[in-house]
Tab-separated table of C-alpha atoms in Angstrom:
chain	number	residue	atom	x	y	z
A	8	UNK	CA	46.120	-71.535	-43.148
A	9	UNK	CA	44.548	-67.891	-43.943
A	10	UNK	CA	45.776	-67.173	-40.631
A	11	UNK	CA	49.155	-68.193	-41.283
A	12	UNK	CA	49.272	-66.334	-44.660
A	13	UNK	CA	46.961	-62.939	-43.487
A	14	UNK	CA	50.473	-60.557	-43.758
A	15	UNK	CA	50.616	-61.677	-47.149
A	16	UNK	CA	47.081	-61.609	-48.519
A	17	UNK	CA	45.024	-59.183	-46.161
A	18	UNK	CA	45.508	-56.318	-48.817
A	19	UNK	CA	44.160	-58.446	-51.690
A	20	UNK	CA	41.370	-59.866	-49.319
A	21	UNK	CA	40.078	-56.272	-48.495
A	22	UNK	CA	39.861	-55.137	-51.611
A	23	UNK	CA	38.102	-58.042	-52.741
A	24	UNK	CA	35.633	-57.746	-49.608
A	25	UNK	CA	35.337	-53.662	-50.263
A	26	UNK	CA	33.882	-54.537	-54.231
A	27	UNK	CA	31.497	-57.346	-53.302
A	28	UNK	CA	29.965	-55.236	-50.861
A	29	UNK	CA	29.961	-52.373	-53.432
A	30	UNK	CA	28.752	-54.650	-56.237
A	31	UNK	CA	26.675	-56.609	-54.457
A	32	UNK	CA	28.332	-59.971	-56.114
A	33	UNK	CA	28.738	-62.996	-54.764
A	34	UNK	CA	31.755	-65.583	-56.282
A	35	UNK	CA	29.848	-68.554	-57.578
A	36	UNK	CA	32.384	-71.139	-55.542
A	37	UNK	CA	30.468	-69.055	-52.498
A	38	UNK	CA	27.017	-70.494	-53.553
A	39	UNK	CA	28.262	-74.749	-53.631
A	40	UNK	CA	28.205	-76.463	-50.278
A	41	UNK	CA	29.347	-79.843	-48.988
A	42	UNK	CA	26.554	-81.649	-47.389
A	43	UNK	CA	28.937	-83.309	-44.029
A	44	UNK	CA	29.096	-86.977	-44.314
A	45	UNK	CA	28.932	-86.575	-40.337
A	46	UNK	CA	25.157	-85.477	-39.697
A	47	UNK	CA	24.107	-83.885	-36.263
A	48	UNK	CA	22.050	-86.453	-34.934
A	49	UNK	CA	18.509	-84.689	-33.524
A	50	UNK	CA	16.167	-87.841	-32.194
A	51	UNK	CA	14.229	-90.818	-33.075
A	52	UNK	CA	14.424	-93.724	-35.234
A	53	UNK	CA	18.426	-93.110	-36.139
A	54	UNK	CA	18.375	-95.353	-39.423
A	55	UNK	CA	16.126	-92.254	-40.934
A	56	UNK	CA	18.213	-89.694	-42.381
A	57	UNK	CA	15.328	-87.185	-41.670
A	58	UNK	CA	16.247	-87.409	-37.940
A	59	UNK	CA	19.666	-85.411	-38.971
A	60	UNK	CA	20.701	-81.707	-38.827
A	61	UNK	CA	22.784	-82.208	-42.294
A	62	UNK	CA	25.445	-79.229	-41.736
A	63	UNK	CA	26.812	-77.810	-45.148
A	64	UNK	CA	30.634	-76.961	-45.246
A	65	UNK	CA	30.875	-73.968	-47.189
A	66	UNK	CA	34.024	-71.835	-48.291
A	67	UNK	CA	36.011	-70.554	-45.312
A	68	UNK	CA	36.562	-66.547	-47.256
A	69	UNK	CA	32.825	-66.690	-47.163
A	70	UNK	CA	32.405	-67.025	-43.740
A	71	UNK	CA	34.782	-64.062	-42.880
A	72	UNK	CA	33.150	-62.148	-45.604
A	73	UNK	CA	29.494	-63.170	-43.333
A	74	UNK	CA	31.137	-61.864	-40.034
A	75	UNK	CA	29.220	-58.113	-41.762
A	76	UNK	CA	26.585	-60.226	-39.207
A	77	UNK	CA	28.080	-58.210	-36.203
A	78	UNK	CA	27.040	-54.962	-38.298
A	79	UNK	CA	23.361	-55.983	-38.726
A	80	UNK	CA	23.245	-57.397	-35.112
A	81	UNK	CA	24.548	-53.849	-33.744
A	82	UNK	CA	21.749	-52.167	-36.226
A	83	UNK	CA	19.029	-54.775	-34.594
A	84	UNK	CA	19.988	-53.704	-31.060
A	85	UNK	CA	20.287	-49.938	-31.649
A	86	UNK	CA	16.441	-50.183	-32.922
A	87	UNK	CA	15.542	-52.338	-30.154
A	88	UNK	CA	14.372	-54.895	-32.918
A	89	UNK	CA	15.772	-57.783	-30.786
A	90	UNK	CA	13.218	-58.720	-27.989
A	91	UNK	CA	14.663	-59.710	-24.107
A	92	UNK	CA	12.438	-63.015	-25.170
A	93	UNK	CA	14.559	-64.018	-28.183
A	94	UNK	CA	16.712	-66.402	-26.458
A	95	UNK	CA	18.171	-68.799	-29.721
A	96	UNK	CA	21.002	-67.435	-31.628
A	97	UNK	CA	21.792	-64.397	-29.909
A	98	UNK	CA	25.080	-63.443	-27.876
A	99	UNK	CA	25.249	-63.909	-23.982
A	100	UNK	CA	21.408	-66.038	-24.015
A	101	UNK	CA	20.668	-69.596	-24.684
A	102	UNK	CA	18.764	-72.520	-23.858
A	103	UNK	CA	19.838	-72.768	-20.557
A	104	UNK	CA	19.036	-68.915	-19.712
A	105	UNK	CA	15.710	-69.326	-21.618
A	106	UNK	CA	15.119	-72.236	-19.092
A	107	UNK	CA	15.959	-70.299	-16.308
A	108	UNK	CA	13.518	-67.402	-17.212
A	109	UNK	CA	10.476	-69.926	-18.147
A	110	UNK	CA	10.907	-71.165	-14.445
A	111	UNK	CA	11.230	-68.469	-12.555
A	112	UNK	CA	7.912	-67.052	-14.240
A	113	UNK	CA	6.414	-70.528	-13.820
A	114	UNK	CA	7.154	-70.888	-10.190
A	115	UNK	CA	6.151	-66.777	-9.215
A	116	UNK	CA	2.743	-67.732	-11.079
A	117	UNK	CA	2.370	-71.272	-8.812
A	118	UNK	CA	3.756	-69.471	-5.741
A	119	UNK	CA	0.727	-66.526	-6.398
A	120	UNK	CA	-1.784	-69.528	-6.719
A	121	UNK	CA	-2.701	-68.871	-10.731
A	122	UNK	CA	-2.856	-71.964	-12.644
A	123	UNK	CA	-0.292	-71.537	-16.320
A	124	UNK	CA	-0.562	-73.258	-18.961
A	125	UNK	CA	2.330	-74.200	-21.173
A	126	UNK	CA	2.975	-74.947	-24.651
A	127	UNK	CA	6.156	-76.236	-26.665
A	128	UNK	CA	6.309	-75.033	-30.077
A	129	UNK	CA	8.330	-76.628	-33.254
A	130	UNK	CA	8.549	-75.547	-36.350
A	131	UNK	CA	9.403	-78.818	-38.601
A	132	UNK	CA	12.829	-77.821	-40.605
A	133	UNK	CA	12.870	-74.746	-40.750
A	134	UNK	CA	16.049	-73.772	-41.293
A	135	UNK	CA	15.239	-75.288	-44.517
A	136	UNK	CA	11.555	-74.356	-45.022
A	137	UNK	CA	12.489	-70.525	-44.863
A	138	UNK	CA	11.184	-68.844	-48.701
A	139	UNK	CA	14.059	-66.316	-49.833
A	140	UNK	CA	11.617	-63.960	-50.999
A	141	UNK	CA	9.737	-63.826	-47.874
A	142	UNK	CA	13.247	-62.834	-45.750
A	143	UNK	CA	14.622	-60.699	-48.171
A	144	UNK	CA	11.133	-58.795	-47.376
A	145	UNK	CA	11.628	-58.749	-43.446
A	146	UNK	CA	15.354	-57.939	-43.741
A	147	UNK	CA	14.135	-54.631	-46.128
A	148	UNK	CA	11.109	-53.866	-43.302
A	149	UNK	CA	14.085	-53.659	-40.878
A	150	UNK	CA	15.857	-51.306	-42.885
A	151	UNK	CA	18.991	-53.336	-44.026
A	152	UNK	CA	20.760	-51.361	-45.941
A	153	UNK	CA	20.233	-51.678	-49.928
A	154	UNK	CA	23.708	-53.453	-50.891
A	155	UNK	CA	24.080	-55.453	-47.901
A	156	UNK	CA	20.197	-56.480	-48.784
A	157	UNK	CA	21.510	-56.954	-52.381
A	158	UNK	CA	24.248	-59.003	-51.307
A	159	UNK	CA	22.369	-61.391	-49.058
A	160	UNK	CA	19.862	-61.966	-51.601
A	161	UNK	CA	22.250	-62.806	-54.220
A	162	UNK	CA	24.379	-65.223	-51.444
A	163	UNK	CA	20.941	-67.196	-50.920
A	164	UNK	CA	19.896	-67.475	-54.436
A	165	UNK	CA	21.350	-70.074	-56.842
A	166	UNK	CA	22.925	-72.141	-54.342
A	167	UNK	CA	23.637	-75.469	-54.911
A	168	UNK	CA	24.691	-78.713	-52.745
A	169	UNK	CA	26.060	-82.093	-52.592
A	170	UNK	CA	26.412	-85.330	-50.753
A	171	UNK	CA	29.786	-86.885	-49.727
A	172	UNK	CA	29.586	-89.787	-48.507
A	173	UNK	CA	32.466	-92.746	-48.204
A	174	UNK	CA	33.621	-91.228	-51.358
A	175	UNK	CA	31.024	-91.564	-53.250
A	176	UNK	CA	29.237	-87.757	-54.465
A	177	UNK	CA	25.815	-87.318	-55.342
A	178	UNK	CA	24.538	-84.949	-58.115
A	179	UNK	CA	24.312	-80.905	-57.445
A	180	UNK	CA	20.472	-80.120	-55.802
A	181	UNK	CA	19.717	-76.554	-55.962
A	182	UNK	CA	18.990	-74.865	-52.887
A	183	UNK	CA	15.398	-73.291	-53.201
A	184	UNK	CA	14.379	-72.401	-49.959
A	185	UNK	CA	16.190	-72.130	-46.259
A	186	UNK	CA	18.965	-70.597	-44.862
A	187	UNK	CA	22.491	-71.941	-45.408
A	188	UNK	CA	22.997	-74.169	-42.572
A	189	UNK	CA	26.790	-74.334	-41.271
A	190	UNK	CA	27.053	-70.328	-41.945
A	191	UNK	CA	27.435	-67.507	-40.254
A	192	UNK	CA	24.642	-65.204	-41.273
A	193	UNK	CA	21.993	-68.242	-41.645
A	194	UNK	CA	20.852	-68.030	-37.764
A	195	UNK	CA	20.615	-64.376	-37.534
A	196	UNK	CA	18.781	-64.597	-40.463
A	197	UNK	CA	16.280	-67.139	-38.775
A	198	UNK	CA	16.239	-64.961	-35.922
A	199	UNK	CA	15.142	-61.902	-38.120
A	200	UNK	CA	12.557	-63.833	-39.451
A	201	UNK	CA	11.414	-65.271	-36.665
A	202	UNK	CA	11.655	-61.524	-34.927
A	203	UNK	CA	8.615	-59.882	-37.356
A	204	UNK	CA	6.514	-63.152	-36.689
A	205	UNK	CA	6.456	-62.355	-32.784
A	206	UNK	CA	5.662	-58.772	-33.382
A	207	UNK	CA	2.872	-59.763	-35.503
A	208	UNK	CA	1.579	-62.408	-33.838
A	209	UNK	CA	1.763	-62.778	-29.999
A	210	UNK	CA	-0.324	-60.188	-27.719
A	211	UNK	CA	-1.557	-61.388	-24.827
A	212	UNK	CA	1.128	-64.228	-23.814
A	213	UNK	CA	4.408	-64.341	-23.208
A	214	UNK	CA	6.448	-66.197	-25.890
A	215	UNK	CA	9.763	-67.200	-24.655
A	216	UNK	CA	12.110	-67.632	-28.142
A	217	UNK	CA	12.454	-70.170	-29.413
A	218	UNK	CA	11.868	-72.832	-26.816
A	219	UNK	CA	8.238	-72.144	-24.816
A	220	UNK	CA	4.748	-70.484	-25.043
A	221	UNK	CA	3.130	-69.774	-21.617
A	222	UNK	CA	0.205	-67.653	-20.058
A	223	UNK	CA	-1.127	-67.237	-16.764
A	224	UNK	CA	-4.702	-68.723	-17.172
A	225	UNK	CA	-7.221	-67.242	-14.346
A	226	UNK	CA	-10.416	-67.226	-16.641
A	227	UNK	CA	-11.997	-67.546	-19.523
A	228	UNK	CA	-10.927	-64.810	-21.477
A	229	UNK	CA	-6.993	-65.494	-20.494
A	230	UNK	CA	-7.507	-69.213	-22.328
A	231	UNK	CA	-9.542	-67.699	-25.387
A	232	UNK	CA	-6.198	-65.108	-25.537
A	233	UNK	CA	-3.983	-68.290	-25.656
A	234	UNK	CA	-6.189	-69.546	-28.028
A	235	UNK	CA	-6.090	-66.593	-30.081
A	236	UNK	CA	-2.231	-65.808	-29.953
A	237	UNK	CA	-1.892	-69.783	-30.904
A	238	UNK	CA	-4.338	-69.136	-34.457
A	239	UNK	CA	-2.047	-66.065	-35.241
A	240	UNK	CA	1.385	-68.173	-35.179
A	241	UNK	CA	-0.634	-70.861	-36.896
A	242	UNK	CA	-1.588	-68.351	-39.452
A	243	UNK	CA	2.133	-66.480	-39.611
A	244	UNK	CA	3.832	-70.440	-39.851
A	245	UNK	CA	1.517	-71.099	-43.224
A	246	UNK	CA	2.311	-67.360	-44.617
A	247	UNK	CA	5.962	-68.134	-43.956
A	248	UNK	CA	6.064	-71.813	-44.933
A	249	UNK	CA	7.422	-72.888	-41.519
């Protein structure tokens, strides 16, 4: 439809894009979000509703108005800010190519006779677990610029959701923590997050985001670094509430 009708509305559109990112504002209508009443299912027992990704439809003008995510993501890679290991959520890698690098290391350790250990790493929800306060924090320390920082902080706060299901609504739930999932800046935002816990965590092993954790071990002092780089993401989940 808003590709249909772009001849007739782009003007109105970019002005309306030019003063929110002036302004900083942020529609209310842009805050509510339709909780799907078709949830991603992840894994286990599928009769709990805890074992679904619950995607939130938001407002399609929105997620144009997110697509500034290109502009951030070109400021992340000019700074070198995204690491060759962050593999989830960024253009060109994925799961598959994080695979592929975790075995090729893993077989040219076996092939050179050192033993590796490996370790998979989850943190439980959190998309949803992510405090506001905390990101807005890690998005300044990159040096996103003030009303683009502005904006984003007043998208995430005051949000509010609902349940449709076989038309039947449940009552608004504000949104306290996480980013918007079904969005367009909610995985970079993970990603930046996720970026400044790496940089202060993990310095002796190789972390391969967001999938797998794994060191050549030849001694003792190669297992007491896994150890240690373990404690610090231990320590950096709790600060973050991940």
């Amino acid at each position: 439809m808003l590709m249909e009708l772009s001849p007739v509305i782009i003007d109105v559109v970019t002005e309306l894009f030019n003063k929110l990112l002036v302004t900083a504002d942020v529609p209310p209508e842009w805050k509510l979000a339709n909780v799907t009443r078709r949830p991603i299912y992840k894994k286990g027992n599928k009769s709990s509703p805890s074992n679904y990704i619950h995607v939130s439809l938001t407002v399609v003008l929105c997620k144009i108005f997110e697509s500034m995510r290109d502009k951030i993501v070109e400021h992340l890679e000019k700074h070198e800010l995204i690491r060759e290991s962050q593999r989830g959520f960024v253009k060109k890698k994925s799961c598959l190519s994080n695979l592929l690098v975790f075995m090729k290391e893993v077989t040219s350790y076996l092939d050179s006779g050192y033993p590796v250990d490996v370790i998979y790493l989850d943190f439980q929800k959190a998309f949803d677990k992510v405090p506001h306060h905390r990101l807005l924090m890690k998005l300044q320390a990159h040096s996103i610029g003030c009303n683009v920082l502005q904006w984003i902080g007043n998208w995430l706060s005051g949000r509010n959701q609902w349940v449709i299901l076989g038309g039947q609504v449940s009552d608004w739930c504000n949104v306290l923590s996480g980013v918007p999932q079904g969005s367009v800046l909610g995985p970079l935002l993970f990603v930046i997050l996720m970026i400044l816990m790496r940089l202060l965590t993990i310095s002796y092993s190789n972390l391969l985001m967001i999938l797998n954790f794994l060191n050549k071990v030849n001694s003792v002092e190669e297992v007491e670094n896994m150890r240690t780089d373990l404690r610090s993401i231990m320590v950096q989940g709790v600060a973050n509430a991940i």
